[in-house]
């Protein structure tokens, strides 16, 4: 058994920023971060657009940012949470800058603020189109400077250890040695990010399989609003590429149009804000156009925009398009909606506490009430920054009882069991992704959801048996977790009887 004061699962913006603060405040306590790939691999690393924060107090105001967030959330955001998160934004940005993250400035030395769908003002602080990479770089370098933080790469958290609704630690698979380690911790933070790989088309990296949410659900934590999944309207359409490359909202913010194959600029038919309508509306509009025409994609048109501006602001997107023979200043870019973000997740209060004692959740895996039925672009890095700070302050100012360690915690020695075949997990993951895309995608039907639920229960039984008879591996556990998440999405979609934001369901009828 390995003892640690703070066990953090995940090394994205949520986990790392929490670790930095706790390490500074409690230099004599030890902090362990387990992460299933290399330390920088995360959704955070791929964030392009930036962080939505009110820094221009003349044109913009927190009340306008709050209004935009509530509008995107379509009546289901928690107003107190929205106000708290947005008002804390400027402080959290200052911290990032103090830790060494750099953001673009204009010629007069002011932050160059981007505008994205659903925002009424320019307020997105960014580092070219690689904001996440810059943030991850800065905070990892801070983590490396702290003597009391240990980062364990290629360590896959399997399950939480609980007793009497209190978290005592977690089982973690060392993917290099295949050993299952037992961690005992005073506090456990789940910061495992999103669920993108439940859907075939996703902008998320392969780590995004919903592990933390699945393990929290197994431990009895409340998990809610899983039906609110955001599909990014404009991922680069390439038949073979997984994950799908994201063409940032900021490109539409800079003036790009969406067109059908025939050249029609269709967004004006669906919303007065046209291409700058919120993501749910743009994704649903594209979905409807694709269903109408039978085309596999629509097109983003930047041909009327200045080449120098495109190169200056979107160097990574420019290069990526170029690598497949598309000159974004001259050619149309084929795009398709792809799963991008999960608005729901592990329910937490304003201190980041879950319904299980000594268990906290932060970042994309959590449901705070900020996003409601749809996330406003660039509000998620902000949410993770604010909540990791809230959890830190809660732990700084509260003492709590550590639960007694259970003597009956099983120790696993599973090395002797047969390995699961990679072919089996790959095939079933693919089938699951297909099922989720078809039956629980952008527009859903109750009959499809009910069919999906039946199939998922069958797979769940099958995979649970495999977990008992085969060696536990990252692959097998990801599959097990993906089925748990799929069931949560499908069940909660069936139960929701009103359409809001990103959630569109027809109770009767079939595609
Ligand atoms: C392409 C793209 C562009 C985006 N652009 C923006 C943007 O411009 N602005 C914005 O606000 N948001 C953006 N987002 C969303 C934002 O990046 C994420 O919501 C945010 O970074 C999530 O941070 P996190 O710390 O919660 O999770 P992540 O950054 O995803 O980190 C999760 C960590 O958990 C680890 N992990 C997962 N499961 C396990 C396990 N079982 N055991 C151990 N470790 C595990 C992962 O390896 C990873 O280190 C974007 C997302 C993508 C994919």
Short mmCIF file of N, CA and C and ligand atoms in Angstrom, two decimals, residues 9-14 34-36 41-44 46-50 155-157 191-193 203-204 207 211 246 340-341 363-364 375 378-381, ligand 1:
data_model
loop_
_atom_site.label_atom_id
_atom_site.label_comp_id
_atom_site.label_asym_id
_atom_site.label_seq_id
_atom_site.Cartn_x
_atom_site.Cartn_y
_atom_site.Cartn_z
N UNK A 9 -5.91 12.39 -9.81
CA UNK A 9 -6.00 11.52 -10.99
C UNK A 9 -6.17 12.41 -12.21
N UNK A 10 -5.10 12.56 -13.00
CA UNK A 10 -5.17 13.38 -14.21
C UNK A 10 -4.22 14.57 -14.16
N UNK A 11 -3.57 14.82 -15.31
CA UNK A 11 -2.57 15.89 -15.36
C UNK A 11 -2.91 16.94 -16.42
N UNK A 12 -4.19 17.31 -16.49
CA UNK A 12 -4.58 18.45 -17.32
C UNK A 12 -4.61 19.70 -16.45
N UNK A 13 -5.25 20.75 -16.96
CA UNK A 13 -5.26 22.02 -16.24
C UNK A 13 -5.87 21.87 -14.84
N UNK A 14 -6.91 21.05 -14.68
CA UNK A 14 -7.58 20.92 -13.38
C UNK A 14 -6.64 20.30 -12.35
N UNK A 34 -1.36 10.76 -10.63
CA UNK A 34 -1.25 9.61 -11.55
C UNK A 34 -1.91 10.02 -12.85
N UNK A 35 -1.27 9.63 -13.94
CA UNK A 35 -1.83 10.01 -15.24
C UNK A 35 -1.60 8.89 -16.24
N UNK A 36 -2.59 8.63 -17.09
CA UNK A 36 -2.55 7.38 -17.83
C UNK A 36 -1.65 7.39 -19.06
N UNK A 41 -0.09 14.82 -21.85
CA UNK A 41 -1.19 14.41 -22.72
C UNK A 41 -2.53 14.62 -22.03
N UNK A 42 -3.38 15.40 -22.64
CA UNK A 42 -4.64 15.81 -22.01
C UNK A 42 -5.45 16.57 -23.05
N UNK A 43 -6.72 16.81 -22.75
CA UNK A 43 -7.50 17.71 -23.60
C UNK A 43 -6.91 19.12 -23.52
N UNK A 44 -6.45 19.47 -22.35
CA UNK A 44 -5.90 20.82 -22.12
C UNK A 44 -4.88 21.18 -23.20
N UNK A 46 -4.62 20.47 -26.16
CA UNK A 46 -5.12 20.75 -27.51
C UNK A 46 -6.04 21.96 -27.60
N UNK A 47 -6.30 22.62 -26.46
CA UNK A 47 -7.20 23.78 -26.50
C UNK A 47 -6.61 24.85 -27.39
N UNK A 48 -7.43 25.34 -28.29
CA UNK A 48 -6.91 26.28 -29.29
C UNK A 48 -7.33 27.71 -28.97
N UNK A 49 -8.66 27.93 -28.90
CA UNK A 49 -9.23 29.28 -28.84
C UNK A 49 -8.69 30.11 -27.71
N UNK A 50 -8.81 29.62 -26.47
CA UNK A 50 -8.27 30.35 -25.33
C UNK A 50 -9.15 30.28 -24.10
N UNK A 155 0.30 5.56 -15.45
CA UNK A 155 -0.38 4.92 -14.32
C UNK A 155 -1.88 5.17 -14.51
N UNK A 156 -2.61 4.10 -14.68
CA UNK A 156 -4.03 4.17 -15.03
C UNK A 156 -4.88 3.90 -13.79
N UNK A 157 -5.64 4.89 -13.36
CA UNK A 157 -6.51 4.68 -12.19
C UNK A 157 -7.67 3.77 -12.59
N UNK A 191 -9.68 14.32 -11.87
CA UNK A 191 -9.50 15.40 -12.86
C UNK A 191 -9.16 14.76 -14.20
N UNK A 192 -10.04 13.82 -14.59
CA UNK A 192 -9.72 12.94 -15.71
C UNK A 192 -10.27 13.41 -17.06
N UNK A 193 -10.88 14.59 -17.10
CA UNK A 193 -11.28 15.14 -18.40
C UNK A 193 -12.52 14.49 -18.99
N UNK A 203 -12.93 15.60 -31.26
CA UNK A 203 -11.72 16.43 -31.26
C UNK A 203 -10.79 16.04 -30.12
N UNK A 204 -11.28 15.18 -29.23
CA UNK A 204 -10.50 14.84 -28.02
C UNK A 204 -9.37 13.84 -28.33
N UNK A 207 -7.00 9.74 -24.79
CA UNK A 207 -7.14 9.54 -23.33
C UNK A 207 -8.57 9.78 -22.85
N UNK A 211 -13.01 7.75 -17.87
CA UNK A 211 -12.65 6.83 -16.78
C UNK A 211 -13.06 7.35 -15.39
N UNK A 246 -9.48 19.93 -34.92
CA UNK A 246 -10.46 21.00 -34.71
C UNK A 246 -10.09 22.26 -35.48
N UNK A 340 -17.10 17.11 -28.78
CA UNK A 340 -16.05 18.04 -28.35
C UNK A 340 -15.97 18.18 -26.84
N UNK A 341 -17.12 18.22 -26.18
CA UNK A 341 -17.09 18.57 -24.76
C UNK A 341 -18.30 17.96 -24.06
N UNK A 363 -12.79 20.16 -13.35
CA UNK A 363 -12.54 20.18 -14.79
C UNK A 363 -13.68 19.51 -15.56
N UNK A 364 -13.34 19.02 -16.74
CA UNK A 364 -14.38 18.53 -17.64
C UNK A 364 -15.15 17.33 -17.08
N UNK A 375 -22.20 24.56 -23.29
CA UNK A 375 -21.07 25.37 -22.81
C UNK A 375 -20.81 26.54 -23.76
N UNK A 378 -14.85 28.50 -24.75
CA UNK A 378 -13.72 28.95 -23.93
C UNK A 378 -14.05 29.19 -22.46
N UNK A 379 -15.20 28.67 -22.02
CA UNK A 379 -15.53 28.75 -20.59
C UNK A 379 -15.00 27.56 -19.81
N UNK A 380 -14.46 26.53 -20.50
CA UNK A 380 -14.11 25.32 -19.74
C UNK A 380 -12.75 25.40 -19.07
N UNK A 381 -11.76 26.00 -19.73
CA UNK A 381 -10.47 26.17 -19.06
C UNK A 381 -10.70 27.06 -17.83
C1 LIG B 1 -9.24 20.33 -29.61
C2 LIG B 1 -9.78 20.99 -28.37
C3 LIG B 1 -9.84 22.37 -28.30
C4 LIG B 1 -10.34 23.00 -27.15
N1 LIG B 1 -10.32 24.36 -27.08
C5 LIG B 1 -10.72 24.96 -25.93
C6 LIG B 1 -10.60 26.38 -25.77
O1 LIG B 1 -10.13 27.08 -26.65
N2 LIG B 1 -11.00 26.92 -24.59
C7 LIG B 1 -11.53 26.18 -23.56
O2 LIG B 1 -11.88 26.74 -22.52
N3 LIG B 1 -11.62 24.83 -23.69
C8 LIG B 1 -11.22 24.21 -24.82
N4 LIG B 1 -11.31 22.85 -24.94
C9 LIG B 1 -11.80 22.08 -23.80
C10 LIG B 1 -10.72 22.04 -22.72
O3 LIG B 1 -9.47 21.85 -23.32
C11 LIG B 1 -10.96 20.94 -21.72
O4 LIG B 1 -12.28 20.95 -21.27
C12 LIG B 1 -10.05 21.09 -20.51
O5 LIG B 1 -8.73 21.22 -20.93
C13 LIG B 1 -10.21 19.90 -19.59
O6 LIG B 1 -9.20 19.95 -18.63
P1 LIG B 1 -9.15 18.82 -17.53
O7 LIG B 1 -7.98 19.10 -16.67
O8 LIG B 1 -10.47 18.68 -16.90
O9 LIG B 1 -8.95 17.46 -18.37
P2 LIG B 1 -7.79 17.06 -19.39
O10 LIG B 1 -7.00 18.21 -19.80
O11 LIG B 1 -8.42 16.24 -20.45
O12 LIG B 1 -6.87 16.11 -18.51
C14 LIG B 1 -7.33 14.83 -18.11
C15 LIG B 1 -6.16 14.05 -17.57
O13 LIG B 1 -6.61 12.85 -16.95
C16 LIG B 1 -5.81 11.76 -17.36
N5 LIG B 1 -6.62 10.54 -17.20
C17 LIG B 1 -7.80 10.23 -17.79
N6 LIG B 1 -8.22 9.02 -17.35
C18 LIG B 1 -7.28 8.57 -16.47
C19 LIG B 1 -7.14 7.37 -15.70
N7 LIG B 1 -8.03 6.36 -15.73
N8 LIG B 1 -6.04 7.25 -14.90
C20 LIG B 1 -5.09 8.23 -14.86
N9 LIG B 1 -5.18 9.37 -15.59
C21 LIG B 1 -6.27 9.53 -16.37
C22 LIG B 1 -5.46 12.11 -18.80
O14 LIG B 1 -4.37 11.37 -19.24
C23 LIG B 1 -5.18 13.61 -18.64
O15 LIG B 1 -3.88 13.81 -18.15
C24 LIG B 1 -10.81 22.20 -26.07
C25 LIG B 1 -10.75 20.82 -26.15
C26 LIG B 1 -10.23 20.20 -27.28
C27 LIG B 1 -10.16 18.72 -27.35
#
